[in-house]
Amino acid sequence: MLTLIIGAVAGIIVAAICAVPNGLDWGWGWGILTGMLAVIAVQLGISLLIRRKIKQVNNKIQEVMMEVRHKVELKQQQFMRRPVGSQKMMMDALEKEQNNGILAAVEACDMFEPFFKWNFILKKQTNTMKMAFYYQLKDFEKVDQLLPKCLLMDSQSLAMKLARLYKKKDPSLDKFFTKKCSRAKGENAVLLYSLYAWILVKQDRVADAIKTLVDARKKTDNEIITSNWEHLVNGRVKHFSNSGLGEIWYALNLEEMKAPKVKQQHQMRGFRA
């Protein structure tokens, strides 16, 4: 908004200087044309400058997250070489390291604030980023506070909103999916349709889940969509699973990843007479 105001003021001043007799006296035709060019030039110059500043902040946040990942990997390697305490203690230490880094990234998001008045959607984009970070931290109170102020465009943020509506038993869940999520296509549709079908199964609405997966199959040939559809139409409801989606599914914190079972091999020793 501020960019538009500055551009408009600059355009009026330039037009007046070019048109009035005491100025360049080019006439109002050339004055208005020159003023319009000035508006475009000023807006373009400011936009490029602000975009560069925003990119610098984005890079800073990326650096924070890369540093977190590096620290977690180093600690993992350290624990593998020299285990400390129980496995739970080591997992808690890794989670604490990661959470500290995510909190640092949240704080780094505040560097966007000076540019909110120059870019009217930047505040919503920043809120979306913060919401995703808080979701990782499982701070769902802050997630719920930020969601109404977010710009939900990508499948991951839409899925987070859908998951929160489910957890809060919000009656607007179906309407939200139809309005915001059902337009997704290709790979973008996989997570959203898989999540919605999972929710419908949990609500004992298997027929609706089948219909959802039928619609999904028109948009993507993803194996998980097809597999879950086959399970449901053949009455194998308990075999429905989104585990094949991997990290993007478990990041929604609706299910916990199952630890692989360790098979213990018992050796039978024989005795010869």
PDB file of C-alpha atoms in Angstrom, residues 14-259:
ATOM      1  CA  VAL A  14       6.463  14.597 -12.261  1.00  0.00           C
ATOM      2  CA  ALA A  15       3.300  15.162 -14.333  1.00  0.00           C
ATOM      3  CA  ALA A  16       2.883  18.655 -12.907  1.00  0.00           C
ATOM      4  CA  ILE A  17       6.526  19.604 -13.513  1.00  0.00           C
ATOM      5  CA  CYS A  18       6.346  18.392 -17.106  1.00  0.00           C
ATOM      6  CA  ALA A  19       2.967  19.975 -17.916  1.00  0.00           C
ATOM      7  CA  VAL A  20       2.704  23.393 -16.234  1.00  0.00           C
ATOM      8  CA  PRO A  21       3.979  26.549 -18.003  1.00  0.00           C
ATOM      9  CA  ASN A  22       6.356  27.364 -15.149  1.00  0.00           C
ATOM     10  CA  GLY A  23       7.865  23.879 -15.527  1.00  0.00           C
ATOM     11  CA  LEU A  24       8.910  22.115 -18.715  1.00  0.00           C
ATOM     12  CA  ASP A  25       5.650  23.192 -20.405  1.00  0.00           C
ATOM     13  CA  TRP A  26       5.270  19.939 -22.418  1.00  0.00           C
ATOM     14  CA  GLY A  27       1.511  20.059 -22.109  1.00  0.00           C
ATOM     15  CA  TRP A  28      -0.803  17.848 -20.043  1.00  0.00           C
ATOM     16  CA  GLY A  29      -0.734  14.990 -22.551  1.00  0.00           C
ATOM     17  CA  TRP A  30       3.012  14.451 -22.198  1.00  0.00           C
ATOM     18  CA  GLY A  31       2.830  15.405 -18.534  1.00  0.00           C
ATOM     19  CA  ILE A  32       0.317  12.654 -17.720  1.00  0.00           C
ATOM     20  CA  LEU A  33       2.265  10.088 -19.765  1.00  0.00           C
ATOM     21  CA  THR A  34       5.529  11.018 -18.016  1.00  0.00           C
ATOM     22  CA  GLY A  35       3.767  10.896 -14.653  1.00  0.00           C
ATOM     23  CA  MET A  36       2.480   7.387 -15.347  1.00  0.00           C
ATOM     24  CA  LEU A  37       5.988   6.273 -16.304  1.00  0.00           C
ATOM     25  CA  ALA A  38       7.274   7.797 -13.064  1.00  0.00           C
ATOM     26  CA  VAL A  39       4.652   5.819 -11.069  1.00  0.00           C
ATOM     27  CA  ILE A  40       5.767   2.581 -12.724  1.00  0.00           C
ATOM     28  CA  ALA A  41       9.472   3.361 -12.241  1.00  0.00           C
ATOM     29  CA  VAL A  42       9.086   4.231  -8.563  1.00  0.00           C
ATOM     30  CA  GLN A  43       6.947   1.174  -7.810  1.00  0.00           C
ATOM     31  CA  LEU A  44       9.339  -1.113  -9.695  1.00  0.00           C
ATOM     32  CA  GLY A  45      12.391   0.325  -7.921  1.00  0.00           C
ATOM     33  CA  ILE A  46      10.830   0.007  -4.464  1.00  0.00           C
ATOM     34  CA  SER A  47       9.502  -3.500  -5.205  1.00  0.00           C
ATOM     35  CA  LEU A  48      12.934  -4.727  -6.316  1.00  0.00           C
ATOM     36  CA  LEU A  49      14.570  -3.252  -3.213  1.00  0.00           C
ATOM     37  CA  ILE A  50      11.984  -4.749  -0.846  1.00  0.00           C
ATOM     38  CA  ARG A  51      12.170  -8.101  -2.638  1.00  0.00           C
ATOM     39  CA  ARG A  52      15.946  -8.169  -2.144  1.00  0.00           C
ATOM     40  CA  LYS A  53      15.554  -7.379   1.566  1.00  0.00           C
ATOM     41  CA  ILE A  54      12.902 -10.098   1.959  1.00  0.00           C
ATOM     42  CA  LYS A  55      15.154 -12.581   0.186  1.00  0.00           C
ATOM     43  CA  GLN A  56      17.948 -11.784   2.648  1.00  0.00           C
ATOM     44  CA  VAL A  57      15.626 -12.593   5.561  1.00  0.00           C
ATOM     45  CA  ASN A  58      14.533 -15.820   3.848  1.00  0.00           C
ATOM     46  CA  ASN A  59      18.166 -16.798   3.419  1.00  0.00           C
ATOM     47  CA  LYS A  60      18.814 -16.065   7.097  1.00  0.00           C
ATOM     48  CA  ILE A  61      15.961 -18.385   8.127  1.00  0.00           C
ATOM     49  CA  GLN A  62      17.255 -21.080   5.756  1.00  0.00           C
ATOM     50  CA  GLU A  63      20.704 -20.740   7.334  1.00  0.00           C
ATOM     51  CA  VAL A  64      19.188 -21.178  10.804  1.00  0.00           C
ATOM     52  CA  MET A  65      17.361 -24.344   9.724  1.00  0.00           C
ATOM     53  CA  MET A  66      20.453 -25.758   7.986  1.00  0.00           C
ATOM     54  CA  GLU A  67      22.501 -25.106  11.111  1.00  0.00           C
ATOM     55  CA  VAL A  68      19.878 -26.916  13.195  1.00  0.00           C
ATOM     56  CA  ARG A  69      19.946 -29.897  10.851  1.00  0.00           C
ATOM     57  CA  HIS A  70      23.740 -29.955  11.008  1.00  0.00           C
ATOM     58  CA  LYS A  71      23.774 -29.865  14.825  1.00  0.00           C
ATOM     59  CA  VAL A  72      21.181 -32.642  15.061  1.00  0.00           C
ATOM     60  CA  GLU A  73      23.133 -34.821  12.618  1.00  0.00           C
ATOM     61  CA  LEU A  74      26.356 -34.264  14.571  1.00  0.00           C
ATOM     62  CA  LYS A  75      24.644 -35.192  17.828  1.00  0.00           C
ATOM     63  CA  GLN A  76      23.164 -38.302  16.200  1.00  0.00           C
ATOM     64  CA  GLN A  77      26.614 -39.377  15.048  1.00  0.00           C
ATOM     65  CA  GLN A  78      27.984 -38.674  18.527  1.00  0.00           C
ATOM     66  CA  PHE A  79      25.313 -40.851  20.126  1.00  0.00           C
ATOM     67  CA  MET A  80      25.994 -43.632  17.625  1.00  0.00           C
ATOM     68  CA  ARG A  81      29.704 -43.599  18.473  1.00  0.00           C
ATOM     69  CA  ARG A  82      29.226 -43.160  22.183  1.00  0.00           C
ATOM     70  CA  PRO A  83      25.676 -43.741  23.515  1.00  0.00           C
ATOM     71  CA  VAL A  84      24.703 -41.683  26.567  1.00  0.00           C
ATOM     72  CA  GLY A  85      21.962 -42.985  28.853  1.00  0.00           C
ATOM     73  CA  SER A  86      18.854 -44.682  27.481  1.00  0.00           C
ATOM     74  CA  GLN A  87      17.518 -44.419  23.954  1.00  0.00           C
ATOM     75  CA  LYS A  88      14.704 -42.186  25.209  1.00  0.00           C
ATOM     76  CA  MET A  89      17.201 -39.793  26.786  1.00  0.00           C
ATOM     77  CA  MET A  90      19.101 -39.520  23.515  1.00  0.00           C
ATOM     78  CA  MET A  91      15.883 -38.972  21.526  1.00  0.00           C
ATOM     79  CA  ASP A  92      14.811 -36.267  23.969  1.00  0.00           C
ATOM     80  CA  ALA A  93      18.194 -34.553  23.586  1.00  0.00           C
ATOM     81  CA  LEU A  94      17.871 -34.587  19.790  1.00  0.00           C
ATOM     82  CA  GLU A  95      14.332 -33.226  19.972  1.00  0.00           C
ATOM     83  CA  LYS A  96      15.431 -30.450  22.332  1.00  0.00           C
ATOM     84  CA  GLU A  97      18.239 -29.488  19.953  1.00  0.00           C
ATOM     85  CA  GLN A  98      15.818 -29.375  17.036  1.00  0.00           C
ATOM     86  CA  ASN A  99      13.171 -27.422  18.944  1.00  0.00           C
ATOM     87  CA  ASN A 100      15.711 -24.785  20.015  1.00  0.00           C
ATOM     88  CA  GLY A 101      16.604 -24.305  16.360  1.00  0.00           C
ATOM     89  CA  ILE A 102      12.960 -24.008  15.306  1.00  0.00           C
ATOM     90  CA  LEU A 103      12.385 -21.379  18.007  1.00  0.00           C
ATOM     91  CA  ALA A 104      15.368 -19.467  16.614  1.00  0.00           C
ATOM     92  CA  ALA A 105      13.749 -19.629  13.156  1.00  0.00           C
ATOM     93  CA  VAL A 106      10.477 -18.293  14.614  1.00  0.00           C
ATOM     94  CA  GLU A 107      12.366 -15.349  16.101  1.00  0.00           C
ATOM     95  CA  ALA A 108      14.085 -14.764  12.756  1.00  0.00           C
ATOM     96  CA  CYS A 109      10.646 -14.402  11.153  1.00  0.00           C
ATOM     97  CA  ASP A 110      10.250 -11.135  13.086  1.00  0.00           C
ATOM     98  CA  MET A 111      12.809  -9.600  10.716  1.00  0.00           C
ATOM     99  CA  PHE A 112      10.041  -9.509   8.084  1.00  0.00           C
ATOM    100  CA  GLU A 113       7.969  -7.092  10.178  1.00  0.00           C
ATOM    101  CA  PRO A 114       9.498  -3.793   8.888  1.00  0.00           C
ATOM    102  CA  PHE A 115       8.436  -4.765   5.360  1.00  0.00           C
ATOM    103  CA  PHE A 116       4.759  -5.479   6.125  1.00  0.00           C
ATOM    104  CA  LYS A 117       3.756  -1.924   5.166  1.00  0.00           C
ATOM    105  CA  TRP A 118       5.435  -2.356   1.787  1.00  0.00           C
ATOM    106  CA  ASN A 119       3.989  -5.755   0.889  1.00  0.00           C
ATOM    107  CA  PHE A 120       0.347  -6.323   1.868  1.00  0.00           C
ATOM    108  CA  ILE A 121       0.505 -10.160   1.715  1.00  0.00           C
ATOM    109  CA  LEU A 122       3.878 -10.513   3.461  1.00  0.00           C
ATOM    110  CA  LYS A 123       2.314 -10.489   6.941  1.00  0.00           C
ATOM    111  CA  LYS A 124       0.058 -13.430   6.070  1.00  0.00           C
ATOM    112  CA  GLN A 125       2.975 -15.275   4.464  1.00  0.00           C
ATOM    113  CA  THR A 126       5.058 -14.727   7.605  1.00  0.00           C
ATOM    114  CA  ASN A 127       2.204 -15.946   9.816  1.00  0.00           C
ATOM    115  CA  THR A 128       1.971 -19.071   7.653  1.00  0.00           C
ATOM    116  CA  MET A 129       5.667 -19.731   8.124  1.00  0.00           C
ATOM    117  CA  LYS A 130       5.420 -19.221  11.887  1.00  0.00           C
ATOM    118  CA  MET A 131       2.348 -21.455  12.068  1.00  0.00           C
ATOM    119  CA  ALA A 132       4.237 -24.283  10.349  1.00  0.00           C
ATOM    120  CA  PHE A 133       7.139 -23.899  12.789  1.00  0.00           C
ATOM    121  CA  TYR A 134       4.809 -23.969  15.802  1.00  0.00           C
ATOM    122  CA  TYR A 135       3.115 -27.036  14.331  1.00  0.00           C
ATOM    123  CA  GLN A 136       6.512 -28.761  14.334  1.00  0.00           C
ATOM    124  CA  LEU A 137       6.908 -27.733  17.963  1.00  0.00           C
ATOM    125  CA  LYS A 138       3.424 -29.162  18.705  1.00  0.00           C
ATOM    126  CA  ASP A 139       2.431 -25.814  20.174  1.00  0.00           C
ATOM    127  CA  PHE A 140      -1.113 -26.112  18.866  1.00  0.00           C
ATOM    128  CA  GLU A 141      -2.429 -23.192  20.907  1.00  0.00           C
ATOM    129  CA  LYS A 142      -0.234 -20.819  18.902  1.00  0.00           C
ATOM    130  CA  VAL A 143      -1.048 -22.731  15.706  1.00  0.00           C
ATOM    131  CA  ASP A 144      -4.760 -22.154  16.248  1.00  0.00           C
ATOM    132  CA  GLN A 145      -4.148 -18.470  17.005  1.00  0.00           C
ATOM    133  CA  LEU A 146      -2.212 -17.958  13.773  1.00  0.00           C
ATOM    134  CA  LEU A 147      -4.300 -20.045  11.357  1.00  0.00           C
ATOM    135  CA  PRO A 148      -6.998 -17.367  10.771  1.00  0.00           C
ATOM    136  CA  LYS A 149      -4.201 -14.913   9.860  1.00  0.00           C
ATOM    137  CA  CYS A 150      -2.411 -17.244   7.426  1.00  0.00           C
ATOM    138  CA  LEU A 151      -2.257 -17.456   3.645  1.00  0.00           C
ATOM    139  CA  LEU A 152      -3.125 -21.101   3.048  1.00  0.00           C
ATOM    140  CA  MET A 153      -2.050 -21.936  -0.494  1.00  0.00           C
ATOM    141  CA  ASP A 154       0.252 -24.978  -0.419  1.00  0.00           C
ATOM    142  CA  SER A 155      -0.917 -28.505   0.364  1.00  0.00           C
ATOM    143  CA  GLN A 156       1.087 -28.764   3.603  1.00  0.00           C
ATOM    144  CA  SER A 157      -0.420 -25.669   5.245  1.00  0.00           C
ATOM    145  CA  LEU A 158      -3.909 -26.633   4.030  1.00  0.00           C
ATOM    146  CA  ALA A 159      -3.399 -30.104   5.512  1.00  0.00           C
ATOM    147  CA  MET A 160      -2.359 -28.580   8.844  1.00  0.00           C
ATOM    148  CA  LYS A 161      -5.555 -26.514   8.908  1.00  0.00           C
ATOM    149  CA  LEU A 162      -7.629 -29.599   8.008  1.00  0.00           C
ATOM    150  CA  ALA A 163      -5.924 -31.629  10.736  1.00  0.00           C
ATOM    151  CA  ARG A 164      -6.628 -28.953  13.351  1.00  0.00           C
ATOM    152  CA  LEU A 165     -10.295 -28.789  12.319  1.00  0.00           C
ATOM    153  CA  TYR A 166     -10.459 -32.560  12.820  1.00  0.00           C
ATOM    154  CA  LYS A 167      -8.749 -32.484  16.211  1.00  0.00           C
ATOM    155  CA  LYS A 168     -11.083 -29.722  17.404  1.00  0.00           C
ATOM    156  CA  LYS A 169     -14.131 -31.540  15.972  1.00  0.00           C
ATOM    157  CA  ASP A 170     -14.983 -28.407  14.029  1.00  0.00           C
ATOM    158  CA  PRO A 171     -18.218 -28.827  12.005  1.00  0.00           C
ATOM    159  CA  SER A 172     -16.795 -26.658   9.200  1.00  0.00           C
ATOM    160  CA  LEU A 173     -14.268 -29.384   8.258  1.00  0.00           C
ATOM    161  CA  ASP A 174     -16.189 -30.758   5.259  1.00  0.00           C
ATOM    162  CA  LYS A 175     -16.942 -27.276   3.947  1.00  0.00           C
ATOM    163  CA  PHE A 176     -13.282 -26.279   4.272  1.00  0.00           C
ATOM    164  CA  PHE A 177     -12.116 -29.316   2.307  1.00  0.00           C
ATOM    165  CA  THR A 178     -14.657 -28.727  -0.476  1.00  0.00           C
ATOM    166  CA  LYS A 179     -13.863 -25.019  -0.727  1.00  0.00           C
ATOM    167  CA  LYS A 180     -10.087 -24.954  -0.229  1.00  0.00           C
ATOM    168  CA  CYS A 181      -8.664 -28.431  -0.826  1.00  0.00           C
ATOM    169  CA  SER A 182     -10.737 -30.200  -3.466  1.00  0.00           C
ATOM    170  CA  ARG A 183      -9.251 -28.100  -6.266  1.00  0.00           C
ATOM    171  CA  ALA A 184      -5.785 -29.589  -5.745  1.00  0.00           C
ATOM    172  CA  LYS A 185      -4.423 -31.718  -8.591  1.00  0.00           C
ATOM    173  CA  GLY A 186      -1.555 -34.120  -9.185  1.00  0.00           C
ATOM    174  CA  GLU A 187       0.930 -34.524  -6.360  1.00  0.00           C
ATOM    175  CA  ASN A 188      -0.644 -31.593  -4.499  1.00  0.00           C
ATOM    176  CA  ALA A 189      -3.851 -33.626  -4.182  1.00  0.00           C
ATOM    177  CA  VAL A 190      -2.247 -36.716  -2.633  1.00  0.00           C
ATOM    178  CA  LEU A 191      -1.754 -35.451   0.934  1.00  0.00           C
ATOM    179  CA  LEU A 192      -5.029 -33.525   1.086  1.00  0.00           C
ATOM    180  CA  TYR A 193      -7.257 -36.303  -0.264  1.00  0.00           C
ATOM    181  CA  SER A 194      -5.419 -38.971   1.756  1.00  0.00           C
ATOM    182  CA  LEU A 195      -5.844 -36.916   4.932  1.00  0.00           C
ATOM    183  CA  TYR A 196      -9.527 -36.207   4.302  1.00  0.00           C
ATOM    184  CA  ALA A 197     -10.216 -39.882   3.529  1.00  0.00           C
ATOM    185  CA  TRP A 198      -8.385 -40.854   6.748  1.00  0.00           C
ATOM    186  CA  ILE A 199     -10.552 -38.416   8.722  1.00  0.00           C
ATOM    187  CA  LEU A 200     -13.725 -39.810   7.148  1.00  0.00           C
ATOM    188  CA  VAL A 201     -12.674 -43.356   8.056  1.00  0.00           C
ATOM    189  CA  LYS A 202     -12.025 -42.246  11.643  1.00  0.00           C
ATOM    190  CA  GLN A 203     -15.527 -40.751  11.670  1.00  0.00           C
ATOM    191  CA  ASP A 204     -16.986 -44.067  10.449  1.00  0.00           C
ATOM    192  CA  ARG A 205     -17.986 -42.474   7.135  1.00  0.00           C
ATOM    193  CA  VAL A 206     -16.454 -45.165   4.958  1.00  0.00           C
ATOM    194  CA  ALA A 207     -18.812 -44.557   2.007  1.00  0.00           C
ATOM    195  CA  ASP A 208     -17.772 -40.880   1.949  1.00  0.00           C
ATOM    196  CA  ALA A 209     -14.114 -41.911   2.189  1.00  0.00           C
ATOM    197  CA  ILE A 210     -14.532 -44.190  -0.848  1.00  0.00           C
ATOM    198  CA  LYS A 211     -16.137 -41.341  -2.815  1.00  0.00           C
ATOM    199  CA  THR A 212     -13.270 -39.045  -1.813  1.00  0.00           C
ATOM    200  CA  LEU A 213     -10.696 -41.560  -3.051  1.00  0.00           C
ATOM    201  CA  VAL A 214     -12.646 -42.071  -6.295  1.00  0.00           C
ATOM    202  CA  ASP A 215     -12.400 -38.300  -6.861  1.00  0.00           C
ATOM    203  CA  ALA A 216      -8.709 -38.396  -5.954  1.00  0.00           C
ATOM    204  CA  ARG A 217      -8.005 -41.132  -8.517  1.00  0.00           C
ATOM    205  CA  LYS A 218      -9.283 -38.789 -11.233  1.00  0.00           C
ATOM    206  CA  LYS A 219      -6.567 -36.332 -10.264  1.00  0.00           C
ATOM    207  CA  THR A 220      -3.611 -38.565  -9.450  1.00  0.00           C
ATOM    208  CA  ASP A 221      -2.436 -42.131 -10.019  1.00  0.00           C
ATOM    209  CA  ASN A 222      -0.634 -42.231  -6.674  1.00  0.00           C
ATOM    210  CA  GLU A 223      -0.220 -45.808  -5.388  1.00  0.00           C
ATOM    211  CA  ILE A 224      -1.315 -44.975  -1.834  1.00  0.00           C
ATOM    212  CA  ILE A 225      -4.583 -43.451  -3.062  1.00  0.00           C
ATOM    213  CA  THR A 226      -5.258 -46.536  -5.197  1.00  0.00           C
ATOM    214  CA  SER A 227      -4.264 -48.973  -2.453  1.00  0.00           C
ATOM    215  CA  ASN A 228      -6.483 -47.326   0.161  1.00  0.00           C
ATOM    216  CA  TRP A 229      -9.400 -47.218  -2.270  1.00  0.00           C
ATOM    217  CA  GLU A 230      -9.001 -50.964  -2.918  1.00  0.00           C
ATOM    218  CA  HIS A 231      -8.895 -51.690   0.812  1.00  0.00           C
ATOM    219  CA  LEU A 232     -12.097 -49.751   1.481  1.00  0.00           C
ATOM    220  CA  VAL A 233     -14.162 -51.069  -1.440  1.00  0.00           C
ATOM    221  CA  ASN A 234     -13.204 -54.606  -0.428  1.00  0.00           C
ATOM    222  CA  GLY A 235     -14.181 -54.072   3.205  1.00  0.00           C
ATOM    223  CA  ARG A 236     -10.606 -54.041   4.548  1.00  0.00           C
ATOM    224  CA  VAL A 237     -11.062 -50.829   6.525  1.00  0.00           C
ATOM    225  CA  LYS A 238      -8.384 -51.742   9.077  1.00  0.00           C
ATOM    226  CA  HIS A 239      -5.825 -51.946   6.258  1.00  0.00           C
ATOM    227  CA  PHE A 240      -6.336 -48.264   5.351  1.00  0.00           C
ATOM    228  CA  SER A 241      -3.017 -46.509   5.936  1.00  0.00           C
ATOM    229  CA  ASN A 242      -1.268 -43.296   4.937  1.00  0.00           C
ATOM    230  CA  SER A 243       2.077 -44.441   6.343  1.00  0.00           C
ATOM    231  CA  GLY A 244       3.421 -44.708   2.800  1.00  0.00           C
ATOM    232  CA  LEU A 245       3.350 -40.920   2.554  1.00  0.00           C
ATOM    233  CA  GLY A 246       6.222 -40.893   5.026  1.00  0.00           C
ATOM    234  CA  GLU A 247       7.418 -37.737   6.733  1.00  0.00           C
ATOM    235  CA  ILE A 248       4.758 -35.403   5.284  1.00  0.00           C
ATOM    236  CA  TRP A 249       2.067 -37.590   6.850  1.00  0.00           C
ATOM    237  CA  TYR A 250       3.644 -38.009  10.271  1.00  0.00           C
ATOM    238  CA  ALA A 251       4.433 -34.263  10.353  1.00  0.00           C
ATOM    239  CA  LEU A 252       0.690 -33.708  10.863  1.00  0.00           C
ATOM    240  CA  ASN A 253       0.976 -35.389  14.298  1.00  0.00           C
ATOM    241  CA  LEU A 254      -2.165 -37.451  13.802  1.00  0.00           C
ATOM    242  CA  GLU A 255      -0.317 -40.754  14.075  1.00  0.00           C
ATOM    243  CA  GLU A 256       3.033 -41.738  15.495  1.00  0.00           C
ATOM    244  CA  MET A 257       5.511 -43.542  13.326  1.00  0.00           C
ATOM    245  CA  LYS A 258       5.747 -47.142  14.422  1.00  0.00           C
ATOM    246  CA  ALA A 259       9.198 -48.263  15.449  1.00  0.00           C
TER     247      ALA A 259
END
